Short mmCIF file of C-alpha atoms and ligand atoms in Angstrom, two decimals:
data_model
loop_
_atom_site.label_atom_id
_atom_site.label_comp_id
_atom_site.label_asym_id
_atom_site.label_seq_id
_atom_site.Cartn_x
_atom_site.Cartn_y
_atom_site.Cartn_z
CA UNK Y 1 0.03 0.04 0.41
CA UNK Y 2 0.93 3.36 -0.80
CA UNK Y 3 -0.94 5.38 0.81
CA UNK Y 4 -4.53 4.29 2.54
CA UNK Y 5 -8.34 7.67 3.37
CA UNK Y 6 -9.11 7.19 6.39
CA UNK Y 7 -13.08 7.84 6.25
CA UNK Y 8 -16.51 7.99 8.52
CA UNK Y 9 -17.49 4.24 7.32
CA UNK Y 10 -13.67 2.79 9.51
CA UNK Y 11 -15.01 5.65 12.19
CA UNK Y 12 -18.33 3.97 12.16
CA UNK Y 13 -16.69 0.46 11.93
CA UNK Y 14 -14.57 1.01 15.97
CA UNK Y 15 -17.53 3.04 16.91
CA UNK Y 16 -19.86 -0.63 16.71
CA UNK Y 17 -22.69 1.84 14.43
CA UNK Y 18 -21.80 -1.12 11.39
CA UNK Y 19 -21.63 -4.98 12.47
CA UNK Y 20 -18.07 -6.66 11.17
CA UNK Y 21 -16.92 -8.82 13.62
CA UNK Y 22 -13.18 -7.94 15.97
CA UNK Y 23 -10.94 -7.75 16.41
CA UNK Y 24 -10.65 -6.72 12.34
CA UNK Y 25 -8.98 -4.84 9.83
CA UNK Y 26 -10.46 -1.46 7.90
CA UNK Y 27 -9.25 0.41 5.93
CA UNK Y 28 -11.43 0.63 1.92
CA UNK Y 29 -9.60 4.16 0.07
CA UNK Y 30 -6.30 2.08 -0.54
CA UNK Y 31 -4.10 2.33 -3.35
CA UNK Y 32 -0.34 0.84 -3.88
CA UNK Y 33 2.09 -1.68 -6.07
CA UNK Y 34 0.29 -4.49 -7.01
CA UNK Y 35 2.86 -7.61 -6.10
CA UNK Y 36 1.30 -10.29 -7.08
CA UNK Y 37 -1.24 -12.11 -8.61
CA UNK Y 38 -3.75 -14.98 -8.18
CA UNK Y 39 -4.31 -17.59 -10.78
CA UNK Y 40 -6.22 -16.09 -13.94
CA UNK Y 41 -6.17 -12.35 -12.88
CA UNK Y 42 -6.17 -10.87 -16.29
CA UNK Y 43 -6.49 -7.52 -15.34
CA UNK Y 44 -4.24 -6.32 -14.06
CA UNK Y 45 0.06 -7.75 -13.86
CA UNK Y 46 2.79 -7.66 -10.84
CA UNK Y 47 4.36 -3.65 -10.89
CA UNK Y 48 0.46 -1.66 -11.78
CA UNK Y 49 -0.19 0.51 -9.61
CA UNK Y 50 -3.36 0.46 -8.30
CA UNK Y 51 -7.12 1.95 -6.19
CA UNK Y 52 -9.49 -0.18 -4.48
CA UNK Y 53 -12.59 0.73 -4.33
CA UNK Y 54 -15.27 -1.62 -2.40
CA UNK Y 55 -16.67 -4.95 -3.93
CA UNK Y 56 -19.51 -6.29 -5.62
CA UNK Y 57 -20.18 -9.13 -7.26
CA UNK Y 58 -20.10 -9.02 -10.66
CA UNK Y 59 -22.32 -11.05 -11.69
CA UNK Y 60 -25.77 -10.63 -10.16
CA UNK Y 61 -29.04 -8.28 -12.70
CA UNK Y 62 -27.44 -5.13 -10.77
CA UNK Y 63 -23.82 -5.81 -11.28
CA UNK Y 64 -24.31 -6.80 -15.02
CA UNK Y 65 -26.08 -3.89 -15.77
CA UNK Y 66 -23.25 -2.02 -14.25
CA UNK Y 67 -24.40 -0.67 -11.77
CA UNK Y 68 -22.32 -2.47 -8.26
CA UNK Y 69 -23.25 0.02 -5.64
CA UNK Y 70 -25.61 -1.83 -5.58
CA UNK Y 71 -24.94 -4.87 -5.87
CA UNK Y 72 -27.54 -7.80 -4.77
CA UNK Y 73 -24.06 -9.36 -1.98
CA UNK Y 74 -23.21 -5.29 -1.42
CA UNK Y 75 -22.66 -6.09 2.51
CA UNK Y 76 -21.98 -9.27 2.43
CA UNK Y 77 -18.42 -9.04 -0.17
CA UNK Y 78 -18.28 -5.50 1.80
CA UNK Y 79 -19.32 -5.44 5.65
CA UNK Y 80 -19.04 -9.31 7.04
CA UNK Y 81 -15.01 -9.95 7.41
CA UNK Y 82 -14.95 -13.17 5.46
CA UNK Y 83 -13.87 -13.92 1.90
CA UNK Y 84 -15.55 -15.26 -0.88
CA UNK Y 85 -15.01 -18.95 0.76
CA UNK Y 86 -16.99 -18.14 3.97
CA UNK Y 87 -12.97 -17.76 6.04
CA UNK Y 88 -11.31 -14.83 6.63
CA UNK Y 89 -8.01 -13.72 5.05
CA UNK Y 90 -6.50 -12.28 7.84
CA UNK Y 91 -5.75 -14.35 11.07
CA UNK Y 92 -3.23 -13.43 14.73
CA UNK Y 93 -1.28 -16.39 15.38
CA UNK Y 94 -4.42 -19.53 15.36
CA UNK Y 95 -7.01 -16.64 15.89
CA UNK Y 96 -9.44 -15.53 13.25
CA UNK Y 97 -9.17 -11.48 12.34
CA UNK Y 98 -12.09 -10.08 10.51
CA UNK Y 99 -11.12 -9.13 7.31
CA UNK Y 100 -11.71 -8.10 3.12
CA UNK Y 101 -13.36 -5.29 4.64
CA UNK Y 102 -15.23 -3.89 1.64
CA UNK Y 103 -12.55 -6.11 -0.33
CA UNK Y 104 -9.01 -4.65 0.59
CA UNK Y 105 -8.83 -3.65 4.49
CA UNK Y 106 -6.50 -1.90 3.64
CA UNK Y 107 -4.97 -0.36 6.88
CA UNK Y 108 -2.19 -2.74 6.44
CA UNK Y 109 1.06 -2.71 4.44
CA UNK Y 110 -0.16 -4.87 1.79
CA UNK Y 111 -3.42 -5.21 1.81
CA UNK Y 112 -5.70 -8.37 -0.93
CA UNK Y 113 -8.13 -7.67 -2.97
CA UNK Y 114 -9.90 -8.31 -5.73
CA UNK Y 115 -9.71 -8.33 -9.52
CA UNK Y 116 -13.43 -7.50 -9.13
CA UNK Y 117 -12.27 -3.96 -7.35
CA UNK Y 118 -8.41 -2.96 -8.65
CA UNK Y 119 -8.32 0.30 -11.04
CA UNK Y 120 -5.42 -0.14 -13.00
CA UNK Y 121 -3.85 3.77 -12.36
CA UNK Y 122 -2.25 5.98 -14.66
CA UNK Y 123 0.30 8.16 -14.56
CA UNK Y 124 0.51 11.40 -14.26
CA UNK Y 125 -1.07 11.51 -10.74
CA UNK Y 126 0.60 10.60 -6.89
CA UNK Y 127 0.32 6.61 -6.39
CA UNK Y 128 -0.78 7.35 -2.40
CA UNK Y 129 -3.48 9.76 -2.64
CA UNK Y 130 -5.95 8.20 -5.29
CA UNK Y 131 -7.11 5.57 -3.02
CA UNK Y 132 -9.86 7.83 -1.98
CA UNK Y 133 -11.29 7.61 -5.48
CA UNK Y 134 -12.67 4.41 -4.27
CA UNK Y 135 -14.65 5.65 -1.89
CA UNK Y 136 -15.58 9.37 -0.20
CA UNK Y 137 -14.47 11.25 -3.14
CA UNK Y 138 -16.16 9.36 -5.95
CA UNK Y 139 -19.39 9.35 -3.13
CA UNK Y 140 -19.49 13.28 -3.53
CA UNK Y 141 -18.60 14.07 -7.76
CA UNK Y 142 -20.86 11.24 -8.03
CA UNK Y 143 -23.77 12.35 -6.81
CA UNK Y 144 -23.68 15.15 -8.90
CA UNK Y 145 -21.81 13.87 -12.23
CA UNK Y 146 -23.85 10.28 -12.29
CA UNK Y 147 -27.00 9.54 -9.99
CA UNK Y 148 -28.32 12.99 -9.39
CA UNK Y 149 -26.83 13.61 -13.53
CA UNK Y 150 -27.08 18.24 -12.23
CA UNK Y 151 -27.44 19.76 -16.66
CA UNK Y 152 -25.45 22.56 -16.76
CA UNK Y 153 -26.99 25.78 -15.81
CA UNK Y 154 -28.32 24.89 -12.85
CA UNK Y 155 -28.89 24.84 -9.40
CA UNK Y 156 -27.26 22.94 -6.46
CA UNK Y 157 -27.43 22.90 -2.26
CA UNK Y 158 -24.37 20.60 -0.67
CA UNK Y 159 -25.60 20.59 3.05
CA UNK Y 160 -21.84 19.76 4.42
CA UNK Y 161 -18.49 21.02 3.24
CA UNK Y 162 -16.26 18.62 4.75
CA UNK Y 163 -14.92 16.00 1.91
CA UNK Y 164 -17.78 14.27 -0.04
CA UNK Y 165 -19.32 17.94 -0.07
CA UNK Y 166 -16.65 18.96 -1.17
CA UNK Y 167 -15.57 16.59 -3.97
CA UNK Y 168 -19.61 17.57 -4.87
CA UNK Y 169 -18.58 20.94 -4.66
CA UNK Y 170 -16.06 19.94 -7.57
CA UNK Y 171 -17.66 18.69 -9.25
CA UNK Y 172 -20.35 20.93 -10.02
CA UNK Y 173 -18.07 23.35 -10.94
CA UNK Y 174 -17.91 22.20 -14.09
CA UNK Y 175 -20.81 23.65 -15.03
CA UNK Y 176 -23.45 24.65 -12.99
CA UNK Y 177 -24.73 28.09 -13.24
CA UNK Y 178 -24.97 28.51 -8.52
CA UNK Y 179 -23.13 26.13 -5.35
CA UNK Y 180 -24.37 26.59 -2.79
CA UNK Y 181 -22.31 24.77 0.37
CA UNK Y 182 -24.30 24.65 3.96
CA UNK Y 183 -21.08 24.06 6.26
CA UNK Y 184 -20.53 25.44 9.61
CA UNK Y 185 -17.33 25.78 9.82
CA UNK Y 186 -15.29 29.15 8.45
CA UNK Y 187 -12.40 27.38 7.09
CA UNK Y 188 -14.33 24.71 5.26
CA UNK Y 189 -17.26 27.55 3.40
CA UNK Y 190 -13.16 29.44 2.70
CA UNK Y 191 -12.52 26.21 1.05
CA UNK Y 192 -15.84 25.81 -0.59
CA UNK Y 193 -15.49 29.17 -2.26
CA UNK Y 194 -11.87 28.51 -3.83
CA UNK Y 195 -13.35 24.93 -5.33
CA UNK Y 196 -16.02 26.91 -6.97
CA UNK Y 197 -19.09 27.37 -5.29
CA UNK Y 198 -20.46 30.15 -5.97
CA UNK Y 199 -22.00 30.27 -2.16
CA UNK Y 200 -21.84 29.71 1.33
CA UNK Y 201 -23.89 29.06 3.69
CA UNK Y 202 -23.26 29.27 7.70
CA UNK Y 203 -26.47 27.43 9.12
CA UNK Y 204 -25.39 29.38 12.36
CA UNK Y 205 -26.69 32.88 11.04
CA UNK Y 206 -29.80 31.65 10.59
CA UNK Y 207 -32.91 29.35 9.13
CA UNK Y 208 -30.93 27.90 5.72
CA UNK Y 209 -34.28 27.80 3.96
CA UNK Y 210 -34.84 31.28 4.02
CA UNK Y 211 -30.69 32.45 3.59
CA UNK Y 212 -31.37 29.98 0.20
CA UNK Y 213 -34.19 31.37 -0.83
CA UNK Y 214 -32.47 35.10 -0.09
CA UNK Y 215 -29.86 33.83 -3.18
CA UNK Y 216 -32.47 31.71 -5.90
CA UNK Y 217 -35.32 32.44 -4.68
CA UNK Y 218 -37.39 29.92 -6.71
CA UNK Y 219 -35.12 27.50 -4.48
CA UNK Y 220 -32.75 24.84 -6.23
CA UNK Y 221 -33.25 22.30 -8.78
CA UNK Y 222 -30.94 19.55 -7.24
CA UNK Y 223 -29.18 19.24 -3.14
CA UNK Y 224 -26.70 16.84 -1.06
CA UNK Y 225 -27.03 15.96 1.39
CA UNK Y 226 -23.91 13.81 3.14
CA UNK Y 227 -25.08 15.18 6.74
CA UNK Y 228 -28.15 12.12 7.25
CA UNK Y 229 -29.17 14.71 9.44
CA UNK Y 230 -33.19 14.78 10.10
CA UNK Y 231 -32.64 18.87 10.81
CA UNK Y 232 -30.93 19.49 8.59
CA UNK Y 233 -32.75 17.31 5.74
CA UNK Y 234 -36.58 18.96 6.33
CA UNK Y 235 -33.98 22.33 6.05
CA UNK Y 236 -33.20 20.86 2.80
CA UNK Y 237 -36.84 19.34 0.81
CA UNK Y 238 -38.13 23.50 2.82
CA UNK Y 239 -34.91 24.63 -0.05
CA UNK Y 240 -35.89 23.08 -3.27
CA UNK Y 241 -37.10 24.45 -6.13
CA UNK Y 242 -39.95 23.03 -8.63
CA UNK Y 243 -39.23 19.22 -8.99
CA UNK Y 244 -36.35 19.56 -6.48
CA UNK Y 245 -34.56 16.42 -6.79
CA UNK Y 246 -32.85 15.32 -3.63
CA UNK Y 247 -29.53 12.68 -3.55
CA UNK Y 248 -29.63 11.88 0.25
CA UNK Y 249 -25.18 10.25 0.25
CA UNK Y 250 -24.56 10.88 3.83
CA UNK Y 251 -25.04 7.78 6.62
CA UNK Y 252 -27.05 8.15 9.93
CA UNK Y 253 -25.13 7.88 12.47
CA UNK Y 254 -28.54 5.81 14.20
CA UNK Y 255 -29.32 2.58 12.39
CA UNK Y 256 -33.36 3.00 12.87
CA UNK Y 257 -33.31 6.35 11.60
CA UNK Y 258 -36.57 7.90 10.28
CA UNK Y 259 -37.25 10.88 8.15
CA UNK Y 260 -41.11 12.77 8.30
CA UNK Y 261 -42.19 14.07 5.08
CA UNK Y 262 -45.33 15.39 4.01
CA UNK Y 263 -46.80 13.25 1.17
CA UNK Y 264 -48.73 16.17 -0.43
CA UNK Y 265 -45.93 17.71 -0.21
CA UNK Y 266 -44.61 16.32 -2.30
CA UNK Y 267 -46.29 15.11 -5.41
CA UNK Y 268 -47.48 19.10 -5.16
CA UNK Y 269 -44.45 19.77 -5.35
CA UNK Y 270 -43.37 16.95 -7.82
CA UNK Y 271 -40.30 15.55 -5.71
CA UNK Y 272 -38.30 13.17 -5.99
CA UNK Y 273 -35.63 11.77 -3.11
CA UNK Y 274 -32.66 9.44 -3.89
CA UNK Y 275 -30.86 7.08 -2.30
CA UNK Y 276 -27.62 7.22 -3.41
CA UNK Y 277 -23.90 4.87 -2.44
CA UNK Y 278 -20.77 5.73 -3.72
CA UNK Y 279 -22.21 8.40 -6.34
CA UNK Y 280 -23.23 4.86 -8.49
CA UNK Y 281 -19.98 5.06 -9.55
CA UNK Y 282 -19.38 1.96 -12.63
CA UNK Y 283 -15.49 2.02 -10.11
CA UNK Y 284 -14.08 0.85 -13.65
CA UNK Y 285 -15.64 3.54 -15.77
CA UNK Y 286 -15.25 6.70 -12.83
CA UNK Y 287 -12.29 6.21 -11.61
CA UNK Y 288 -10.53 6.65 -14.38
CA UNK Y 289 -12.74 9.72 -15.26
CA UNK Y 290 -11.89 11.23 -12.12
CA UNK Y 291 -7.83 10.83 -12.91
CA UNK Y 292 -9.25 12.47 -17.09
CA UNK Y 293 -10.90 16.26 -14.68
CA UNK Y 294 -8.09 15.83 -11.82
CA UNK Y 295 -5.15 15.89 -14.70
CA UNK Y 296 -6.50 18.44 -16.44
CA UNK Y 297 -7.10 20.20 -14.02
CA UNK Y 298 -10.64 20.40 -13.17
CA UNK Y 299 -10.86 18.88 -10.44
CA UNK Y 300 -8.37 19.17 -8.30
CA UNK Y 301 -8.90 16.86 -5.51
CA UNK Y 302 -6.07 16.68 -4.31
CA UNK Y 303 -6.69 20.24 -2.45
CA UNK Y 304 -8.75 18.37 -0.08
CA UNK Y 305 -6.40 16.25 0.87
CA UNK Y 306 -3.29 15.83 3.81
CA UNK Y 307 -1.38 13.28 4.86
CA UNK Y 308 -0.40 11.89 7.23
CA UNK Y 309 2.61 9.31 8.77
CA UNK Y 310 0.19 5.47 8.94
CA UNK Y 311 1.53 5.57 12.80
CA UNK Y 312 -0.10 8.79 13.26
CA UNK Y 313 -3.59 7.07 12.26
CA UNK Y 314 -5.02 7.66 15.98
CA UNK Y 315 -3.46 11.54 15.63
CA UNK Y 316 -5.62 11.38 12.37
CA UNK Y 317 -8.95 9.89 13.48
CA UNK Y 318 -8.02 12.86 15.47
CA UNK Y 319 -7.21 15.92 14.22
CA UNK Y 320 -10.23 15.02 11.47
CA UNK Y 321 -12.79 14.84 14.27
CA UNK Y 322 -11.99 18.10 15.75
CA UNK Y 323 -12.37 19.76 11.86
CA UNK Y 324 -8.53 20.36 11.16
CA UNK Y 325 -8.84 18.60 8.09
CA UNK Y 326 -10.82 17.77 5.44
CA UNK Y 327 -9.35 14.21 4.07
CA UNK Y 328 -6.57 12.83 5.85
CA UNK Y 329 -4.34 10.06 3.98
CA UNK Y 330 -2.49 7.96 6.36
CA UNK Y 331 1.14 7.04 4.24
CA UNK Y 332 3.93 4.51 4.33
CA UNK Y 333 6.87 5.39 3.94
CA UNK Y 334 8.00 8.86 2.87
CA UNK Y 335 4.92 8.88 0.81
CA UNK Y 336 5.65 10.57 -2.67
CA UNK Y 337 5.44 7.82 -5.46
ZN1 ZN T 1 -24.03 -7.47 -8.02
ZN1 ZN T 2 -15.55 5.63 3.08
#
C-alpha cells in the first residue's frame, strides 16, 4: 500500500455503528502497487499501480447492468469480515481476524483485494492520493455527475463541507450556475468558495431555507445532503425548487433513523428523494474519468487531502474529528510515489 484514506465508515465500524467482527482490519480507500496476483487474474499484473474500491459480485442483475454499488451481495462482500470462501484471509496466530473490509482491509502494509475492485492508475498522478477516489471522493462527485446528472446552468445545494460535500462542489463547478454550500466551519466555507461554490451559507446565521431562497428565490433544482441529520434534510427539502431532486449520500449514525415528510407537499411540488451509495459509481469507468479531470486541472481533489504517516492514525482520527483536516490519507514510508 502507498496510501489509504481515513473515512467515516472506518470509524463507524470502530464505534460499533456497523456490524463487523472484531478484532479486525478496516481501511477501504487504499492505493498501491500490485505485488502478486492470483490464478486467472488478467486485469492487473505485478508492478501495476492500482486504487481499490468497494467489492461486488459481478454476476447479479445490478452488477451486470453496470450498477455494482447496488450489488445484491454488497453487504456480504464488503461487511461480513470474510472472503468468498467464508473464511477470513487474516489471522493473528491461530485466531481469526476480520478482513476483506470493502474487499481490501487496507489499513495495512499489504492488502488482499479482488480483481473486480482494483482499478489501474495511470502515470501523472501521485499514487498515494488516489485511494479516496474509490470511496469518499467518488461518492460526492458521482452524486452530481452520475446519480443526479445535474445539467449545466442548473443549481445545487450541498449540505456539509467535508470531503464528500467538497467533492460534489468540485464536480458541480464544471458547469452549474449556482452552487450553495451549507457548512458551520468558516475555514471549510472559504475552501468551498475556492473550489467553485458560488455561495457559502453558515447555518448559525439563520434559517437555512430562508438563506438559500435569499440567494435563489425559486429554490435549488438539486441537493446533495452529506449529513443525514433529519433537521438538515427538512431544511434542504424546504430549499428545493418545484420538481427539485434530493440526493441522500450521508449515512445516519443511528441505523434506525427515519424521516417524516409531508406527502402532499412532496407530490404537489413534484419532489423526488434518491438514496445514493458511492455516487452510483462504476469504479472501472468513473475513477479513470476523475483522474482525467484531475490531470486537466478540472478536479483538484488533492486540495482537500492532508497526508499523515500511517503510524499517526490515532492523531489523524482526532484531527479529523476536530475539523482541522478534511480528508486524511495515511501514507507509508516517505509517501510521494
Ligand atoms: Zn452483484
Ligand atoms: Zn468510505
